[in-house]
PDB file of C-alpha atoms and ligand atoms in Angstrom:
ATOM      1  CA  UNK A   1      19.355  -4.088  15.148  1.00 65.00           C
ATOM      2  CA  UNK A   2      15.888  -2.590  14.839  1.00 77.00           C
ATOM      3  CA  UNK A   3      14.136  -1.201  17.920  1.00 94.00           C
ATOM      4  CA  UNK A   4      10.586  -2.516  18.386  1.00 97.00           C
ATOM      5  CA  UNK A   5       7.836  -0.262  19.725  1.00 98.00           C
ATOM      6  CA  UNK A   6       4.479  -1.981  20.290  1.00 98.00           C
ATOM      7  CA  UNK A   7       1.597   0.435  19.632  1.00 98.00           C
ATOM      8  CA  UNK A   8      -2.200   0.411  19.310  1.00 98.00           C
ATOM      9  CA  UNK A   9      -1.823   0.319  15.509  1.00 98.00           C
ATOM     10  CA  UNK A  10       0.734  -2.481  15.414  1.00 98.00           C
ATOM     11  CA  UNK A  11       4.439  -2.987  16.062  1.00 98.00           C
ATOM     12  CA  UNK A  12       6.710  -0.181  14.904  1.00 98.00           C
ATOM     13  CA  UNK A  13      10.140  -1.424  13.845  1.00 98.00           C
ATOM     14  CA  UNK A  14      12.609   1.463  13.949  1.00 98.00           C
ATOM     15  CA  UNK A  15      15.356   0.966  11.385  1.00 98.00           C
ATOM     16  CA  UNK A  16      17.123   2.802   8.573  1.00 97.00           C
ATOM     17  CA  UNK A  17      15.236   3.083   5.297  1.00 97.00           C
ATOM     18  CA  UNK A  18      17.397   0.565   3.410  1.00 97.00           C
ATOM     19  CA  UNK A  19      16.952  -1.957   6.221  1.00 98.00           C
ATOM     20  CA  UNK A  20      13.196  -1.381   5.926  1.00 98.00           C
ATOM     21  CA  UNK A  21      13.435  -2.028   2.200  1.00 98.00           C
ATOM     22  CA  UNK A  22      15.363  -5.235   2.901  1.00 98.00           C
ATOM     23  CA  UNK A  23      12.636  -6.364   5.310  1.00 98.00           C
ATOM     24  CA  UNK A  24       9.918  -5.610   2.751  1.00 98.00           C
ATOM     25  CA  UNK A  25      11.845  -7.535   0.079  1.00 98.00           C
ATOM     26  CA  UNK A  26      12.280 -10.434   2.515  1.00 97.00           C
ATOM     27  CA  UNK A  27       8.519 -10.551   3.083  1.00 97.00           C
ATOM     28  CA  UNK A  28       7.761 -10.347  -0.634  1.00 97.00           C
ATOM     29  CA  UNK A  29      10.127 -13.254  -1.306  1.00 97.00           C
ATOM     30  CA  UNK A  30       8.979 -15.269   1.703  1.00 96.00           C
ATOM     31  CA  UNK A  31       5.271 -15.207   0.825  1.00 95.00           C
ATOM     32  CA  UNK A  32       5.745 -16.728  -2.624  1.00 92.00           C
ATOM     33  CA  UNK A  33       4.599 -20.314  -2.674  1.00 80.00           C
ATOM     34  CA  UNK A  34       3.087 -22.788  -5.093  1.00 76.00           C
ATOM     35  CA  UNK A  35       0.038 -20.584  -5.575  1.00 80.00           C
ATOM     36  CA  UNK A  36       0.252 -17.048  -6.943  1.00 83.00           C
ATOM     37  CA  UNK A  37       0.236 -14.412  -4.216  1.00 95.00           C
ATOM     38  CA  UNK A  38      -0.976 -10.827  -4.438  1.00 96.00           C
ATOM     39  CA  UNK A  39       0.676  -7.573  -3.421  1.00 98.00           C
ATOM     40  CA  UNK A  40      -0.781  -4.086  -3.301  1.00 98.00           C
ATOM     41  CA  UNK A  41       2.101  -1.650  -3.707  1.00 98.00           C
ATOM     42  CA  UNK A  42       1.748   1.933  -2.561  1.00 97.00           C
ATOM     43  CA  UNK A  43       2.092   5.302  -4.233  1.00 96.00           C
ATOM     44  CA  UNK A  44       4.178   8.238  -3.087  1.00 94.00           C
ATOM     45  CA  UNK A  45       7.935   8.800  -3.017  1.00 95.00           C
ATOM     46  CA  UNK A  46       9.017   5.964  -0.707  1.00 96.00           C
ATOM     47  CA  UNK A  47       7.982   3.163  -3.075  1.00 96.00           C
ATOM     48  CA  UNK A  48       9.883   4.811  -5.918  1.00 97.00           C
ATOM     49  CA  UNK A  49      13.022   4.629  -3.767  1.00 98.00           C
ATOM     50  CA  UNK A  50      12.195   1.000  -2.939  1.00 98.00           C
ATOM     51  CA  UNK A  51      11.936   0.114  -6.633  1.00 98.00           C
ATOM     52  CA  UNK A  52      15.361   1.633  -7.358  1.00 98.00           C
ATOM     53  CA  UNK A  53      16.853  -0.105  -4.316  1.00 98.00           C
ATOM     54  CA  UNK A  54      15.289  -3.475  -5.207  1.00 98.00           C
ATOM     55  CA  UNK A  55      16.648  -3.254  -8.757  1.00 98.00           C
ATOM     56  CA  UNK A  56      20.125  -2.243  -7.600  1.00 98.00           C
ATOM     57  CA  UNK A  57      20.211  -4.996  -4.977  1.00 98.00           C
ATOM     58  CA  UNK A  58      18.524  -7.649  -7.126  1.00 98.00           C
ATOM     59  CA  UNK A  59      16.454  -8.061  -3.980  1.00 98.00           C
ATOM     60  CA  UNK A  60      13.412  -9.843  -5.457  1.00 98.00           C
ATOM     61  CA  UNK A  61      13.742 -13.470  -6.499  1.00 96.00           C
ATOM     62  CA  UNK A  62      12.800 -14.756  -9.944  1.00 95.00           C
ATOM     63  CA  UNK A  63       9.919 -16.678  -8.356  1.00 95.00           C
ATOM     64  CA  UNK A  64       8.671 -13.569  -6.579  1.00 96.00           C
ATOM     65  CA  UNK A  65       8.580 -11.583  -9.784  1.00 95.00           C
ATOM     66  CA  UNK A  66       6.753 -14.294 -11.717  1.00 93.00           C
ATOM     67  CA  UNK A  67       4.415 -15.678  -9.033  1.00 95.00           C
ATOM     68  CA  UNK A  68       3.183 -12.413  -7.569  1.00 97.00           C
ATOM     69  CA  UNK A  69       0.080 -10.612  -8.821  1.00 96.00           C
ATOM     70  CA  UNK A  70       1.154  -6.963  -8.653  1.00 97.00           C
ATOM     71  CA  UNK A  71      -1.426  -4.283  -7.745  1.00 98.00           C
ATOM     72  CA  UNK A  72      -1.408  -0.849  -6.142  1.00 98.00           C
ATOM     73  CA  UNK A  73      -3.470  -0.215  -2.998  1.00 98.00           C
ATOM     74  CA  UNK A  74      -4.580   3.151  -4.286  1.00 98.00           C
ATOM     75  CA  UNK A  75      -4.411   5.032  -7.571  1.00 98.00           C
ATOM     76  CA  UNK A  76      -4.957   8.374  -9.160  1.00 98.00           C
ATOM     77  CA  UNK A  77      -7.484   8.614 -12.004  1.00 97.00           C
ATOM     78  CA  UNK A  78      -4.856   9.191 -14.665  1.00 97.00           C
ATOM     79  CA  UNK A  79      -3.416   7.094 -17.517  1.00 97.00           C
ATOM     80  CA  UNK A  80      -0.574   4.698 -16.703  1.00 97.00           C
ATOM     81  CA  UNK A  81       1.803   6.911 -18.700  1.00 98.00           C
ATOM     82  CA  UNK A  82       1.108   9.835 -16.351  1.00 98.00           C
ATOM     83  CA  UNK A  83       3.781  10.782 -13.822  1.00 97.00           C
ATOM     84  CA  UNK A  84       0.962  10.720 -11.250  1.00 97.00           C
ATOM     85  CA  UNK A  85       0.141   7.062 -11.879  1.00 98.00           C
ATOM     86  CA  UNK A  86       1.052   4.818  -8.933  1.00 98.00           C
ATOM     87  CA  UNK A  87       0.922   1.689 -11.076  1.00 98.00           C
ATOM     88  CA  UNK A  88       2.776   3.541 -13.812  1.00 98.00           C
ATOM     89  CA  UNK A  89       5.637   4.179 -11.377  1.00 98.00           C
ATOM     90  CA  UNK A  90       5.621   0.537 -10.256  1.00 98.00           C
ATOM     91  CA  UNK A  91       5.746  -0.538 -13.898  1.00 98.00           C
ATOM     92  CA  UNK A  92       8.492   1.846 -14.952  1.00 98.00           C
ATOM     93  CA  UNK A  93      10.500   1.449 -11.741  1.00 98.00           C
ATOM     94  CA  UNK A  94      10.179  -2.263 -11.066  1.00 98.00           C
ATOM     95  CA  UNK A  95       7.973  -4.440 -13.261  1.00 98.00           C
ATOM     96  CA  UNK A  96       9.300  -3.370 -16.671  1.00 98.00           C
ATOM     97  CA  UNK A  97      13.021  -3.501 -15.800  1.00 97.00           C
ATOM     98  CA  UNK A  98      12.586  -6.892 -14.097  1.00 96.00           C
ATOM     99  CA  UNK A  99      10.491  -8.407 -16.874  1.00 96.00           C
ATOM    100  CA  UNK A 100       7.253  -9.045 -14.987  1.00 97.00           C
ATOM    101  CA  UNK A 101       4.725 -10.350 -17.550  1.00 97.00           C
ATOM    102  CA  UNK A 102       1.423  -8.615 -18.281  1.00 97.00           C
ATOM    103  CA  UNK A 103      -0.399 -11.621 -16.801  1.00 95.00           C
ATOM    104  CA  UNK A 104       0.865 -10.596 -13.363  1.00 96.00           C
ATOM    105  CA  UNK A 105       0.029  -6.911 -13.641  1.00 97.00           C
ATOM    106  CA  UNK A 106      -3.308  -5.600 -12.339  1.00 97.00           C
ATOM    107  CA  UNK A 107      -3.567  -1.839 -12.756  1.00 98.00           C
ATOM    108  CA  UNK A 108      -6.812  -0.108 -11.919  1.00 98.00           C
ATOM    109  CA  UNK A 109      -8.827   0.498 -15.144  1.00 98.00           C
ATOM    110  CA  UNK A 110      -8.402   4.252 -14.990  1.00 98.00           C
ATOM    111  CA  UNK A 111      -9.677   4.637 -18.530  1.00 97.00           C
ATOM    112  CA  UNK A 112     -13.166   4.488 -17.015  1.00 98.00           C
ATOM    113  CA  UNK A 113     -14.842   7.107 -14.831  1.00 98.00           C
ATOM    114  CA  UNK A 114     -13.813   6.807 -11.132  1.00 98.00           C
ATOM    115  CA  UNK A 115     -16.934   4.994  -9.911  1.00 97.00           C
ATOM    116  CA  UNK A 116     -16.924   2.607 -12.886  1.00 98.00           C
ATOM    117  CA  UNK A 117     -13.182   2.000 -12.533  1.00 98.00           C
ATOM    118  CA  UNK A 118     -13.555   1.170  -8.829  1.00 98.00           C
ATOM    119  CA  UNK A 119     -16.512  -1.142  -9.452  1.00 98.00           C
ATOM    120  CA  UNK A 120     -14.785  -2.892 -12.348  1.00 98.00           C
ATOM    121  CA  UNK A 121     -11.597  -3.399 -10.335  1.00 97.00           C
ATOM    122  CA  UNK A 122     -13.479  -4.631  -7.275  1.00 97.00           C
ATOM    123  CA  UNK A 123     -15.614  -7.002  -9.370  1.00 96.00           C
ATOM    124  CA  UNK A 124     -12.630  -8.444 -11.220  1.00 94.00           C
ATOM    125  CA  UNK A 125     -10.619  -8.919  -8.050  1.00 92.00           C
ATOM    126  CA  UNK A 126     -13.594 -10.380  -6.132  1.00 91.00           C
ATOM    127  CA  UNK A 127     -14.127 -12.950  -8.904  1.00 93.00           C
ATOM    128  CA  UNK A 128     -10.471 -13.971  -8.703  1.00 89.00           C
ATOM    129  CA  UNK A 129     -10.209 -13.821  -4.938  1.00 90.00           C
ATOM    130  CA  UNK A 130     -13.564 -13.637  -3.142  1.00 90.00           C
ATOM    131  CA  UNK A 131     -12.215 -13.775   0.395  1.00 90.00           C
ATOM    132  CA  UNK A 132      -8.804 -12.149   0.172  1.00 92.00           C
ATOM    133  CA  UNK A 133      -7.878  -8.652  -0.963  1.00 96.00           C
ATOM    134  CA  UNK A 134      -4.064  -8.617  -1.009  1.00 97.00           C
ATOM    135  CA  UNK A 135      -1.857 -11.206   0.650  1.00 97.00           C
ATOM    136  CA  UNK A 136       0.471  -8.308   1.402  1.00 98.00           C
ATOM    137  CA  UNK A 137      -0.672  -4.682   1.309  1.00 98.00           C
ATOM    138  CA  UNK A 138       2.058  -2.035   1.282  1.00 98.00           C
ATOM    139  CA  UNK A 139       1.065   1.422   2.516  1.00 98.00           C
ATOM    140  CA  UNK A 140       2.709   4.743   3.243  1.00 98.00           C
ATOM    141  CA  UNK A 141       1.624   7.357   5.779  1.00 98.00           C
ATOM    142  CA  UNK A 142       0.917  10.948   4.831  1.00 98.00           C
ATOM    143  CA  UNK A 143       2.028  13.766   7.120  1.00 98.00           C
ATOM    144  CA  UNK A 144      -1.726  14.374   7.583  1.00 98.00           C
ATOM    145  CA  UNK A 145      -2.148  10.740   8.776  1.00 98.00           C
ATOM    146  CA  UNK A 146      -3.727   9.480   5.532  1.00 98.00           C
ATOM    147  CA  UNK A 147      -3.093   5.974   4.286  1.00 98.00           C
ATOM    148  CA  UNK A 148      -3.748   4.901   0.692  1.00 98.00           C
ATOM    149  CA  UNK A 149      -6.288   7.526  -0.461  1.00 98.00           C
ATOM    150  CA  UNK A 150      -8.258   7.531   2.781  1.00 98.00           C
ATOM    151  CA  UNK A 151      -7.836  11.230   3.458  1.00 98.00           C
ATOM    152  CA  UNK A 152      -8.797  13.176   6.630  1.00 98.00           C
ATOM    153  CA  UNK A 153     -12.583  13.593   6.487  1.00 98.00           C
ATOM    154  CA  UNK A 154     -12.963  11.030   3.680  1.00 98.00           C
ATOM    155  CA  UNK A 155     -16.564   9.757   3.702  1.00 98.00           C
ATOM    156  CA  UNK A 156     -15.344   6.200   3.078  1.00 98.00           C
ATOM    157  CA  UNK A 157     -13.896   6.070   6.605  1.00 98.00           C
ATOM    158  CA  UNK A 158     -16.262   4.256   8.949  1.00 97.00           C
ATOM    159  CA  UNK A 159     -18.939   3.900   6.244  1.00 97.00           C
ATOM    160  CA  UNK A 160     -20.798   0.584   6.542  1.00 95.00           C
ATOM    161  CA  UNK A 161     -21.301  -1.919   3.718  1.00 96.00           C
ATOM    162  CA  UNK A 162     -18.556  -0.624   1.424  1.00 96.00           C
ATOM    163  CA  UNK A 163     -16.857  -2.799  -1.200  1.00 96.00           C
ATOM    164  CA  UNK A 164     -13.168  -3.592  -0.770  1.00 97.00           C
ATOM    165  CA  UNK A 165     -12.182  -0.962  -3.309  1.00 98.00           C
ATOM    166  CA  UNK A 166     -13.878   2.368  -3.984  1.00 98.00           C
ATOM    167  CA  UNK A 167     -13.531   5.835  -5.509  1.00 98.00           C
ATOM    168  CA  UNK A 168     -13.271   9.066  -3.552  1.00 98.00           C
ATOM    169  CA  UNK A 169     -12.820  12.718  -4.532  1.00 98.00           C
ATOM    170  CA  UNK A 170      -9.961  14.154  -2.453  1.00 98.00           C
ATOM    171  CA  UNK A 171     -10.437  17.954  -2.156  1.00 98.00           C
ATOM    172  CA  UNK A 172      -7.638  19.641  -4.048  1.00 97.00           C
ATOM    173  CA  UNK A 173      -6.152  16.359  -5.248  1.00 97.00           C
ATOM    174  CA  UNK A 174      -8.886  15.055  -7.543  1.00 97.00           C
ATOM    175  CA  UNK A 175     -10.521  11.649  -7.836  1.00 98.00           C
ATOM    176  CA  UNK A 176      -8.726   8.680  -6.312  1.00 98.00           C
ATOM    177  CA  UNK A 177      -9.244   4.916  -6.297  1.00 98.00           C
ATOM    178  CA  UNK A 178      -8.454   3.223  -3.006  1.00 98.00           C
ATOM    179  CA  UNK A 179      -8.592   0.157  -0.849  1.00 98.00           C
ATOM    180  CA  UNK A 180     -11.200   0.631   1.867  1.00 98.00           C
ATOM    181  CA  UNK A 181     -11.428  -0.659   5.440  1.00 98.00           C
ATOM    182  CA  UNK A 182     -13.346  -3.629   4.019  1.00 97.00           C
ATOM    183  CA  UNK A 183     -10.379  -4.309   1.757  1.00 98.00           C
ATOM    184  CA  UNK A 184      -7.800  -3.805   4.491  1.00 98.00           C
ATOM    185  CA  UNK A 185      -9.763  -6.275   6.650  1.00 98.00           C
ATOM    186  CA  UNK A 186      -9.263  -8.884   3.925  1.00 97.00           C
ATOM    187  CA  UNK A 187      -5.525  -8.381   3.502  1.00 98.00           C
ATOM    188  CA  UNK A 188      -3.229 -11.071   4.849  1.00 97.00           C
ATOM    189  CA  UNK A 189      -0.564  -8.675   6.101  1.00 98.00           C
ATOM    190  CA  UNK A 190      -0.046  -4.915   5.983  1.00 98.00           C
ATOM    191  CA  UNK A 191       3.361  -3.205   5.909  1.00 98.00           C
ATOM    192  CA  UNK A 192       3.570   0.568   6.277  1.00 98.00           C
ATOM    193  CA  UNK A 193       6.765   2.394   5.237  1.00 98.00           C
ATOM    194  CA  UNK A 194       7.318   5.697   7.061  1.00 98.00           C
ATOM    195  CA  UNK A 195      10.404   7.863   6.676  1.00 98.00           C
ATOM    196  CA  UNK A 196      11.377  11.369   7.708  1.00 98.00           C
ATOM    197  CA  UNK A 197      10.632  13.845  10.471  1.00 97.00           C
ATOM    198  CA  UNK A 198       7.627  15.272   8.609  1.00 98.00           C
ATOM    199  CA  UNK A 199       5.807  12.027   9.488  1.00 98.00           C
ATOM    200  CA  UNK A 200       6.657  11.961  13.215  1.00 98.00           C
ATOM    201  CA  UNK A 201       3.513  13.733  14.446  1.00 98.00           C
ATOM    202  CA  UNK A 202       1.271  11.663  12.177  1.00 98.00           C
ATOM    203  CA  UNK A 203       2.878   8.403  13.282  1.00 98.00           C
ATOM    204  CA  UNK A 204       2.385   9.296  16.933  1.00 98.00           C
ATOM    205  CA  UNK A 205      -1.256  10.333  16.357  1.00 98.00           C
ATOM    206  CA  UNK A 206      -2.016   7.156  14.409  1.00 98.00           C
ATOM    207  CA  UNK A 207      -0.214   4.776  16.753  1.00 98.00           C
ATOM    208  CA  UNK A 208      -0.798   6.357  20.164  1.00 98.00           C
ATOM    209  CA  UNK A 209      -3.211   9.289  19.855  1.00 98.00           C
ATOM    210  CA  UNK A 210      -6.832   9.572  20.944  1.00 98.00           C
ATOM    211  CA  UNK A 211      -9.107   7.608  18.620  1.00 98.00           C
ATOM    212  CA  UNK A 212     -10.299   9.907  15.838  1.00 98.00           C
ATOM    213  CA  UNK A 213      -9.975   8.008  12.529  1.00 98.00           C
ATOM    214  CA  UNK A 214     -11.804  10.669  10.534  1.00 98.00           C
ATOM    215  CA  UNK A 215      -8.996  13.039  11.535  1.00 98.00           C
ATOM    216  CA  UNK A 216      -6.204  10.474  11.527  1.00 98.00           C
ATOM    217  CA  UNK A 217      -7.215   7.870   8.916  1.00 98.00           C
ATOM    218  CA  UNK A 218      -4.195   5.647   9.623  1.00 98.00           C
ATOM    219  CA  UNK A 219      -5.916   4.787  12.909  1.00 98.00           C
ATOM    220  CA  UNK A 220      -8.258   2.456  11.006  1.00 98.00           C
ATOM    221  CA  UNK A 221      -5.341   0.018  11.069  1.00 98.00           C
ATOM    222  CA  UNK A 222      -5.829  -0.384  14.823  1.00 98.00           C
ATOM    223  CA  UNK A 223      -8.678  -2.802  13.997  1.00 98.00           C
ATOM    224  CA  UNK A 224      -6.091  -5.243  12.600  1.00 98.00           C
ATOM    225  CA  UNK A 225      -2.983  -4.254  14.558  1.00 98.00           C
ATOM    226  CA  UNK A 226      -1.787  -7.860  14.824  1.00 98.00           C
ATOM    227  CA  UNK A 227      -1.224  -8.024  11.069  1.00 98.00           C
ATOM    228  CA  UNK A 228       0.220  -4.507  10.689  1.00 98.00           C
ATOM    229  CA  UNK A 229       3.981  -3.902  10.659  1.00 98.00           C
ATOM    230  CA  UNK A 230       5.328  -0.361  10.635  1.00 98.00           C
ATOM    231  CA  UNK A 231       8.832   0.115   9.235  1.00 98.00           C
ATOM    232  CA  UNK A 232       9.893   3.582  10.336  1.00 98.00           C
ATOM    233  CA  UNK A 233      13.206   5.380  10.453  1.00 98.00           C
ATOM    234  CA  UNK A 234      14.449   7.142  13.604  1.00 98.00           C
ATOM    235  CA  UNK A 235      13.185  10.551  12.479  1.00 98.00           C
ATOM    236  CA  UNK A 236       9.656   9.311  11.790  1.00 98.00           C
ATOM    237  CA  UNK A 237       9.586   7.400  15.105  1.00 98.00           C
ATOM    238  CA  UNK A 238      11.074  10.261  17.142  1.00 98.00           C
ATOM    239  CA  UNK A 239       7.817  11.077  18.981  1.00 98.00           C
ATOM    240  CA  UNK A 240       6.840   7.511  19.902  1.00 97.00           C
TER     241      UNK A 240
HETATM  242  C1  LIG B   1      -0.411   8.098  -2.886  1.00 76.60           C
HETATM  243  C2  LIG B   1       0.002   7.157  -1.803  1.00 76.60           C
HETATM  244  C3  LIG B   1      -0.013   7.834  -0.462  1.00 76.60           C
HETATM  245  C4  LIG B   1       1.375   7.666   0.123  1.00 76.60           C
HETATM  246  C5  LIG B   1       1.596   8.586   1.293  1.00 76.60           C
HETATM  247  C6  LIG B   1       3.067   8.535   1.761  1.00 76.60           C
HETATM  248  O1  LIG B   1      -1.096   7.671  -3.824  1.00 76.60           O
HETATM  249  O2  LIG B   1       0.047   9.232  -2.820  1.00 76.60           O
HETATM  250  O3  LIG B   1      -0.629   5.984  -1.812  1.00 76.60           O
HETATM  251  O4  LIG B   1      -0.968   7.309   0.415  1.00 76.60           O
HETATM  252  O5  LIG B   1       1.572   6.318   0.520  1.00 76.60           O
HETATM  253  O6  LIG B   1       1.271   9.903   0.883  1.00 76.60           O
HETATM  254  O7  LIG B   1       3.861   8.941   0.694  1.00 76.60           O
HETATM  255  P1  LIG B   1       5.473   8.984   0.808  1.00 76.60           P
HETATM  256  O8  LIG B   1       5.944   7.591   0.572  1.00 76.60           O
HETATM  257  O9  LIG B   1       5.891   9.932  -0.288  1.00 76.60           O
HETATM  258  O10 LIG B   1       5.818   9.455   2.175  1.00 76.60           O
END
């Protein structure tokens, strides 16, 4: 049974990684209804493991696969075929093997320059869904406390009047496309997957540390803690 730790950034459910994957799959299946729903998957290594697990377990229902609009909450400015592409990994790891049609796939238009790609993606998504970003936004947590591509010191953090999706140049990691605080505010629910002891200090800083979102970007989630669920293994939650 998962332990529950209430924190300033939302409830942390402490459970093994596969149980976290099962909970994420349950939420993905549960949100599907008569209308299409939207999901922003995450990048990084954890989602790749989730894709393999979900395929092996046949964890996503037929309806989920066909009635979900699949996105990624942040992206690298590379072609889909690149091994750095977050949507490329979602496609190769999950959407292709499970037959998700092109109609339900919404990669960022990384063929454009970063600013144009971000504007085009935000415009297209705002036309389709003016008041909602993603029904369910999946995030990971970096060991430096970043979420999506909101990196420590990122000028998007705390900036007023931003669109829901924007471009940012991450020093040493290149241009990124990312959901912003304005986008996170318009998500229905947010699930953050955190595994491993390398994340323990970041999880404590984000969930319980002194407020310093420029240093610990994951703290921006405190503004919507009621809709944030952390799924963390024992090692990641060791310092809570
Ligand atoms: C990215 C991700 C990034 C990721 C974290 C955690 O594009 O790299 O969106 O924000 O979620 O770095 O990654 P892990 O799942 O590998 O711990």
